[in-house]
Amino acid sequence: MIRVTKKKWISIGAIALAVTGVITLTSYVRNKKIEEEQALEAMIAANQKAALKPGPPEYMYGLRVDPFTVEEKIIGKGEFFADMLAPFQITFDQVFKLSQLSKPLFNVRSFVQGKPYRVVYKETASSNILKYLIYEIDAVNYVIYDFTREEPAIITGQKEMKVVRREATGVVNSSLFGSMTENNLSAQTAVELAEIFATSIDFYRVHSGDFYKIIFEEKIVDGEAVGIEKIIAAQFNHEGKDYFAFRFDSKGKAQYFDEKGLSQQKSFLKSPLKFGRLTSGYTLKRFHPVQKRFKAHLGTDYAAPKGTPILAVGPGVISEARYTSFNGNYVKIKHNDKIVTQYLHMSKFAKGIRPGAKVDQGQVIGYVGSTGLSTGPHVCFRYWKNGKQVNHLREKYVNYSPISAAEKARFMLLKDSLMSELEGLPIEEPAEDAS
């Protein structure tokens, strides 16, 4: 008869739990990989369905291609530069030589699976002779591999781009991103608007009923918007208060100023993240989700996905960058003799972040995580003033240099014209709830 002691039962139980954990983790990783592969295959299939059939366009990317066949292909799963050239009897030595020549302009390792590329070739009885391989790096930039010469060459170029002046308005129902998407505005527009007002408005506290008006220049390529050139003027109404920003070239540098000529850039950002969700504010009594008791919370929690960049709210010097059991990975910055800030629960530090390192306002110092005493990915932001932790959302920050006296008259003329234009833009109020 075999006797099993209590100690052995505990050991067996621990081993069983460990094995179960490994199996669960392995299953999760495998399912995640399957999902990613299925998404890639779906994208490849969709692009293949929409791909160009061989046809006779006269000019393409500045090249005359009508004597040849033009075919659009899709970079398949596990397909590389050599595979793209293989149907045209391009040797491995030629592929290697082209890869090396291409490096300063475009690294062939940067081809993206699922994206289209074009081949231009001459059909013959024995084989197809490749003339050009064309790949669009993004909506504007492209690279051409030219095989019409004695030695193949690599050419980079840009599509013709138009800049169009636009106006847009919108009411925030849930988030700035959501409102701009509903108004057919790009994510880049939302990001740039948030950056302009980053030291005036905490975009984690934007709520339903806030509204915006913007005048901006948009980039158009092939009849489609591909981004914005610049925001010329903007108005953001937050909690019934209007905030203005007007782009003005001062001392050879484009900056944003408010209606009084004060710089929109202030001594500190309102938030250490560009976007996210404020989940817990500064309070002297909060129920701690981990410790299960009421205690003071002398900071502000911002929830965001793991890996979201965390920004230094102002220039300063790193005084601490380390790990503790409660704070997890954290960074502490001394900004001046009065102000110190701290950023907790990071997944990891940014490159070069260590005690003694200088940082600028808006510089990435780490990434959102859930290290230390934390129930989920977020950053706990703490703010000290004269040695005492205070609520940073109640602080009034100092503006950077205002418009100089010599430039004030020129700025006011521009501002008055743009202000009149902003005032003339109608705001559509959100539809009332039928219920």
Short mmCIF file of N, CA, C and O in Angstrom, two decimals, residues 155-242:
data_model
loop_
_atom_site.label_atom_id
_atom_site.label_comp_id
_atom_site.label_asym_id
_atom_site.label_seq_id
_atom_site.Cartn_x
_atom_site.Cartn_y
_atom_site.Cartn_z
N ILE A 155 14.35 53.45 -57.63
CA ILE A 155 13.87 54.82 -57.70
C ILE A 155 12.79 55.01 -56.64
O ILE A 155 11.91 54.17 -56.49
N THR A 156 12.85 56.09 -55.89
CA THR A 156 11.77 56.43 -54.97
C THR A 156 11.09 57.71 -55.45
O THR A 156 11.71 58.54 -56.11
N GLY A 157 9.81 57.83 -55.14
CA GLY A 157 9.09 59.02 -55.56
C GLY A 157 7.86 59.25 -54.70
O GLY A 157 7.57 58.48 -53.78
N GLN A 158 7.17 60.32 -55.00
CA GLN A 158 5.94 60.67 -54.28
C GLN A 158 4.83 60.96 -55.28
O GLN A 158 5.06 61.55 -56.33
N LYS A 159 3.62 60.53 -54.94
CA LYS A 159 2.48 60.84 -55.78
C LYS A 159 2.16 62.33 -55.70
O LYS A 159 2.52 63.01 -54.73
N GLU A 160 1.49 62.82 -56.73
CA GLU A 160 1.08 64.22 -56.73
C GLU A 160 0.07 64.45 -55.60
O GLU A 160 -0.89 63.69 -55.43
N MET A 161 0.34 65.46 -54.79
CA MET A 161 -0.51 65.73 -53.64
C MET A 161 -1.05 67.15 -53.69
O MET A 161 -0.31 68.09 -53.98
N LYS A 162 -2.33 67.30 -53.43
CA LYS A 162 -2.95 68.62 -53.35
C LYS A 162 -3.26 68.93 -51.89
O LYS A 162 -3.56 68.03 -51.10
N VAL A 163 -3.16 70.19 -51.53
CA VAL A 163 -3.52 70.63 -50.18
C VAL A 163 -4.78 71.49 -50.30
O VAL A 163 -4.80 72.50 -51.01
N VAL A 164 -5.84 71.07 -49.61
CA VAL A 164 -7.14 71.73 -49.70
C VAL A 164 -7.52 72.31 -48.33
O VAL A 164 -7.37 71.64 -47.30
N ARG A 165 -7.99 73.54 -48.33
CA ARG A 165 -8.42 74.19 -47.08
C ARG A 165 -9.83 73.70 -46.73
O ARG A 165 -10.73 73.71 -47.57
N ARG A 166 -10.02 73.29 -45.46
CA ARG A 166 -11.31 72.75 -45.04
C ARG A 166 -11.75 73.36 -43.72
O ARG A 166 -10.94 73.89 -42.95
N GLU A 167 -13.05 73.25 -43.46
CA GLU A 167 -13.62 73.65 -42.17
C GLU A 167 -14.44 72.48 -41.65
O GLU A 167 -15.02 71.72 -42.43
N ALA A 168 -14.46 72.31 -40.33
CA ALA A 168 -15.24 71.22 -39.76
C ALA A 168 -15.70 71.59 -38.36
O ALA A 168 -15.02 72.33 -37.64
N THR A 169 -16.87 71.10 -37.99
CA THR A 169 -17.39 71.29 -36.64
C THR A 169 -17.97 69.97 -36.14
O THR A 169 -18.28 69.08 -36.94
N GLY A 170 -18.14 69.87 -34.85
CA GLY A 170 -18.72 68.66 -34.31
C GLY A 170 -19.00 68.78 -32.82
O GLY A 170 -18.38 69.59 -32.12
N VAL A 171 -19.97 67.99 -32.35
CA VAL A 171 -20.32 67.93 -30.94
C VAL A 171 -19.85 66.60 -30.39
O VAL A 171 -20.03 65.54 -31.01
N VAL A 172 -19.20 66.62 -29.23
CA VAL A 172 -18.72 65.39 -28.61
C VAL A 172 -19.87 64.69 -27.91
O VAL A 172 -20.55 65.28 -27.07
N ASN A 173 -20.11 63.43 -28.30
CA ASN A 173 -21.14 62.62 -27.64
C ASN A 173 -20.53 61.65 -26.64
O ASN A 173 -21.06 61.44 -25.57
N SER A 174 -19.41 61.05 -27.02
CA SER A 174 -18.74 60.11 -26.11
C SER A 174 -17.26 60.43 -25.99
O SER A 174 -16.70 60.45 -24.90
N SER A 175 -16.61 60.67 -27.14
CA SER A 175 -15.18 60.97 -27.14
C SER A 175 -14.85 61.85 -28.34
O SER A 175 -15.63 61.93 -29.30
N LEU A 176 -13.69 62.49 -28.28
CA LEU A 176 -13.25 63.33 -29.40
C LEU A 176 -13.04 62.47 -30.64
O LEU A 176 -13.45 62.84 -31.74
N PHE A 177 -12.40 61.29 -30.47
CA PHE A 177 -12.17 60.39 -31.60
C PHE A 177 -13.50 59.99 -32.24
O PHE A 177 -13.65 59.99 -33.45
N GLY A 178 -14.48 59.62 -31.38
CA GLY A 178 -15.77 59.17 -31.89
C GLY A 178 -16.47 60.26 -32.69
O GLY A 178 -17.00 60.01 -33.77
N SER A 179 -16.44 61.48 -32.16
CA SER A 179 -17.09 62.60 -32.85
C SER A 179 -16.44 62.87 -34.19
O SER A 179 -17.12 63.09 -35.20
N MET A 180 -15.09 62.85 -34.23
CA MET A 180 -14.40 63.15 -35.48
C MET A 180 -14.60 62.04 -36.52
O MET A 180 -14.68 62.31 -37.71
N THR A 181 -14.67 60.81 -36.06
CA THR A 181 -14.94 59.69 -36.98
C THR A 181 -16.32 59.85 -37.61
O THR A 181 -16.49 59.64 -38.81
N GLU A 182 -17.31 60.24 -36.79
CA GLU A 182 -18.66 60.46 -37.30
C GLU A 182 -18.70 61.57 -38.34
O GLU A 182 -19.54 61.57 -39.23
N ASN A 183 -17.77 62.53 -38.22
CA ASN A 183 -17.71 63.65 -39.15
C ASN A 183 -16.69 63.44 -40.27
O ASN A 183 -16.27 64.39 -40.92
N ASN A 184 -16.29 62.18 -40.47
CA ASN A 184 -15.35 61.81 -41.54
C ASN A 184 -14.02 62.55 -41.43
O ASN A 184 -13.42 62.92 -42.44
N LEU A 185 -13.57 62.76 -40.20
CA LEU A 185 -12.26 63.36 -39.96
C LEU A 185 -11.31 62.27 -39.48
O LEU A 185 -11.71 61.31 -38.84
N SER A 186 -10.02 62.43 -39.80
CA SER A 186 -9.04 61.40 -39.50
C SER A 186 -8.63 61.40 -38.03
O SER A 186 -8.79 62.40 -37.31
N ALA A 187 -8.04 60.28 -37.61
CA ALA A 187 -7.49 60.18 -36.26
C ALA A 187 -6.37 61.20 -36.07
O ALA A 187 -6.19 61.74 -34.97
N GLN A 188 -5.62 61.47 -37.14
CA GLN A 188 -4.53 62.45 -37.07
C GLN A 188 -5.08 63.82 -36.68
O GLN A 188 -4.44 64.56 -35.92
N THR A 189 -6.26 64.17 -37.20
CA THR A 189 -6.86 65.46 -36.87
C THR A 189 -7.15 65.55 -35.37
O THR A 189 -6.89 66.56 -34.72
N ALA A 190 -7.70 64.46 -34.82
CA ALA A 190 -8.00 64.42 -33.39
C ALA A 190 -6.73 64.54 -32.56
O ALA A 190 -6.69 65.28 -31.57
N VAL A 191 -5.68 63.83 -32.98
CA VAL A 191 -4.41 63.86 -32.24
C VAL A 191 -3.82 65.27 -32.25
O VAL A 191 -3.38 65.79 -31.22
N GLU A 192 -3.80 65.90 -33.43
CA GLU A 192 -3.20 67.24 -33.52
C GLU A 192 -4.00 68.27 -32.75
O GLU A 192 -3.43 69.17 -32.11
N LEU A 193 -5.33 68.15 -32.78
CA LEU A 193 -6.16 69.08 -32.01
C LEU A 193 -5.89 68.90 -30.51
O LEU A 193 -5.75 69.89 -29.77
N ALA A 194 -5.77 67.64 -30.07
CA ALA A 194 -5.49 67.36 -28.66
C ALA A 194 -4.12 67.88 -28.26
O ALA A 194 -3.93 68.37 -27.15
N GLU A 195 -3.14 67.80 -29.17
CA GLU A 195 -1.80 68.29 -28.86
C GLU A 195 -1.77 69.81 -28.74
O GLU A 195 -1.08 70.36 -27.89
N ILE A 196 -2.54 70.50 -29.58
CA ILE A 196 -2.58 71.97 -29.52
C ILE A 196 -3.10 72.44 -28.16
O ILE A 196 -2.57 73.38 -27.56
N PHE A 197 -4.15 71.74 -27.66
CA PHE A 197 -4.77 72.15 -26.40
C PHE A 197 -4.29 71.29 -25.21
O PHE A 197 -4.93 71.30 -24.15
N ALA A 198 -3.18 70.58 -25.39
CA ALA A 198 -2.73 69.62 -24.36
C ALA A 198 -2.46 70.26 -23.01
O ALA A 198 -2.58 69.60 -21.97
N THR A 199 -2.07 71.53 -22.99
CA THR A 199 -1.76 72.18 -21.72
C THR A 199 -2.94 72.99 -21.19
O THR A 199 -2.84 73.60 -20.11
N SER A 200 -4.05 73.01 -21.94
CA SER A 200 -5.23 73.77 -21.51
C SER A 200 -6.41 72.88 -21.14
O SER A 200 -7.19 73.20 -20.24
N ILE A 201 -6.54 71.74 -21.84
CA ILE A 201 -7.69 70.87 -21.65
C ILE A 201 -7.22 69.45 -21.36
O ILE A 201 -6.33 68.93 -22.04
N ASP A 202 -7.81 68.81 -20.34
CA ASP A 202 -7.56 67.40 -20.07
C ASP A 202 -8.58 66.60 -20.89
O ASP A 202 -9.76 66.57 -20.56
N PHE A 203 -8.14 65.98 -21.98
CA PHE A 203 -9.07 65.30 -22.89
C PHE A 203 -9.63 64.00 -22.32
O PHE A 203 -10.46 63.36 -22.94
N TYR A 204 -9.20 63.63 -21.11
CA TYR A 204 -9.81 62.49 -20.43
C TYR A 204 -11.11 62.93 -19.73
O TYR A 204 -11.90 62.10 -19.32
N ARG A 205 -11.29 64.26 -19.61
CA ARG A 205 -12.47 64.77 -18.92
C ARG A 205 -13.44 65.44 -19.89
O ARG A 205 -14.42 66.04 -19.48
N VAL A 206 -13.15 65.36 -21.19
CA VAL A 206 -14.08 65.88 -22.19
C VAL A 206 -15.38 65.09 -22.08
O VAL A 206 -15.37 63.87 -21.94
N HIS A 207 -16.52 65.78 -22.12
CA HIS A 207 -17.78 65.06 -21.94
C HIS A 207 -18.80 65.46 -22.99
O HIS A 207 -18.58 66.39 -23.79
N SER A 208 -19.91 64.75 -22.99
CA SER A 208 -20.98 64.98 -23.96
C SER A 208 -21.45 66.43 -23.89
O SER A 208 -21.71 66.97 -22.82
N GLY A 209 -21.55 67.05 -25.06
CA GLY A 209 -21.99 68.44 -25.14
C GLY A 209 -20.87 69.40 -25.47
O GLY A 209 -21.11 70.50 -25.95
N ASP A 210 -19.60 69.02 -25.19
CA ASP A 210 -18.47 69.83 -25.63
C ASP A 210 -18.48 69.86 -27.16
O ASP A 210 -18.93 68.91 -27.81
N PHE A 211 -17.99 70.96 -27.74
CA PHE A 211 -17.97 71.01 -29.20
C PHE A 211 -16.68 71.68 -29.70
O PHE A 211 -15.96 72.33 -28.93
N TYR A 212 -16.40 71.47 -30.99
CA TYR A 212 -15.19 72.02 -31.59
C TYR A 212 -15.50 72.59 -32.97
O TYR A 212 -16.46 72.20 -33.63
N LYS A 213 -14.66 73.56 -33.38
CA LYS A 213 -14.67 74.12 -34.72
C LYS A 213 -13.22 74.21 -35.16
O LYS A 213 -12.37 74.69 -34.39
N ILE A 214 -12.91 73.73 -36.35
CA ILE A 214 -11.53 73.80 -36.82
C ILE A 214 -11.45 74.24 -38.28
O ILE A 214 -12.34 73.94 -39.08
N ILE A 215 -10.40 74.98 -38.58
CA ILE A 215 -10.05 75.37 -39.95
C ILE A 215 -8.69 74.74 -40.20
O ILE A 215 -7.74 74.97 -39.42
N PHE A 216 -8.58 73.93 -41.23
CA PHE A 216 -7.33 73.20 -41.44
C PHE A 216 -7.06 72.94 -42.91
O PHE A 216 -7.94 73.18 -43.76
N GLU A 217 -5.86 72.50 -43.21
CA GLU A 217 -5.48 72.12 -44.57
C GLU A 217 -5.31 70.61 -44.62
O GLU A 217 -4.63 70.02 -43.77
N GLU A 218 -5.95 69.99 -45.63
CA GLU A 218 -5.95 68.53 -45.74
C GLU A 218 -5.19 68.10 -46.99
O GLU A 218 -5.27 68.74 -48.04
N LYS A 219 -4.45 67.00 -46.88
CA LYS A 219 -3.70 66.45 -48.01
C LYS A 219 -4.59 65.50 -48.80
O LYS A 219 -5.22 64.61 -48.22
N ILE A 220 -4.61 65.69 -50.14
CA ILE A 220 -5.43 64.85 -51.01
C ILE A 220 -4.52 64.16 -52.04
O ILE A 220 -3.75 64.83 -52.75
N VAL A 221 -4.61 62.84 -52.12
CA VAL A 221 -3.87 62.05 -53.10
C VAL A 221 -4.85 61.10 -53.79
O VAL A 221 -5.62 60.41 -53.12
N ASP A 222 -4.83 61.10 -55.11
CA ASP A 222 -5.75 60.25 -55.89
C ASP A 222 -7.20 60.48 -55.48
O ASP A 222 -8.01 59.54 -55.42
N GLY A 223 -7.53 61.72 -55.16
CA GLY A 223 -8.90 62.06 -54.81
C GLY A 223 -9.31 61.69 -53.40
O GLY A 223 -10.47 61.89 -53.02
N GLU A 224 -8.39 61.18 -52.59
CA GLU A 224 -8.72 60.77 -51.22
C GLU A 224 -7.86 61.51 -50.21
O GLU A 224 -6.69 61.80 -50.47
N ALA A 225 -8.44 61.79 -49.03
CA ALA A 225 -7.70 62.45 -47.96
C ALA A 225 -6.71 61.46 -47.35
O ALA A 225 -7.08 60.32 -47.04
N VAL A 226 -5.46 61.89 -47.18
CA VAL A 226 -4.43 61.00 -46.62
C VAL A 226 -3.80 61.59 -45.35
O VAL A 226 -2.86 61.03 -44.80
N GLY A 227 -4.33 62.70 -44.86
CA GLY A 227 -3.78 63.31 -43.66
C GLY A 227 -3.97 64.81 -43.70
O GLY A 227 -4.51 65.36 -44.67
N ILE A 228 -3.54 65.48 -42.64
CA ILE A 228 -3.68 66.93 -42.61
C ILE A 228 -2.31 67.59 -42.67
O ILE A 228 -1.33 67.08 -42.15
N GLU A 229 -2.28 68.73 -43.35
CA GLU A 229 -1.06 69.52 -43.47
C GLU A 229 -0.84 70.33 -42.19
O GLU A 229 0.23 70.30 -41.61
N LYS A 230 -1.88 71.02 -41.75
CA LYS A 230 -1.78 71.80 -40.52
C LYS A 230 -3.16 72.29 -40.11
O LYS A 230 -4.07 72.42 -40.94
N ILE A 231 -3.34 72.53 -38.81
CA ILE A 231 -4.53 73.18 -38.30
C ILE A 231 -4.24 74.68 -38.26
O ILE A 231 -3.24 75.11 -37.68
N ILE A 232 -5.10 75.48 -38.89
CA ILE A 232 -4.89 76.92 -39.00
C ILE A 232 -5.49 77.64 -37.79
O ILE A 232 -4.88 78.56 -37.22
N ALA A 233 -6.70 77.23 -37.41
CA ALA A 233 -7.36 77.84 -36.26
C ALA A 233 -8.32 76.82 -35.66
O ALA A 233 -8.83 75.94 -36.37
N ALA A 234 -8.54 76.92 -34.35
CA ALA A 234 -9.43 75.97 -33.68
C ALA A 234 -10.11 76.62 -32.49
O ALA A 234 -9.56 77.51 -31.84
N GLN A 235 -11.33 76.16 -32.25
CA GLN A 235 -12.08 76.55 -31.06
C GLN A 235 -12.58 75.27 -30.41
O GLN A 235 -13.11 74.39 -31.08
N PHE A 236 -12.38 75.14 -29.09
CA PHE A 236 -12.90 73.98 -28.37
C PHE A 236 -13.67 74.49 -27.16
O PHE A 236 -13.11 75.21 -26.33
N ASN A 237 -14.95 74.13 -27.10
CA ASN A 237 -15.78 74.55 -25.97
C ASN A 237 -15.87 73.38 -25.00
O ASN A 237 -16.46 72.35 -25.32
N HIS A 238 -15.29 73.57 -23.82
CA HIS A 238 -15.24 72.51 -22.80
C HIS A 238 -15.90 73.02 -21.52
O HIS A 238 -15.51 74.05 -20.97
N GLU A 239 -16.96 72.32 -21.11
CA GLU A 239 -17.71 72.70 -19.91
C GLU A 239 -18.19 74.15 -19.98
O GLU A 239 -18.17 74.89 -19.00
N GLY A 240 -18.59 74.57 -21.19
CA GLY A 240 -19.14 75.90 -21.38
C GLY A 240 -18.11 77.00 -21.57
O GLY A 240 -18.47 78.16 -21.81
N LYS A 241 -16.83 76.66 -21.51
CA LYS A 241 -15.78 77.66 -21.69
C LYS A 241 -15.09 77.47 -23.03
O LYS A 241 -14.76 76.35 -23.42
N ASP A 242 -14.88 78.58 -23.76
CA ASP A 242 -14.23 78.53 -25.07
C ASP A 242 -12.71 78.63 -24.94
O ASP A 242 -12.19 79.48 -24.20
#
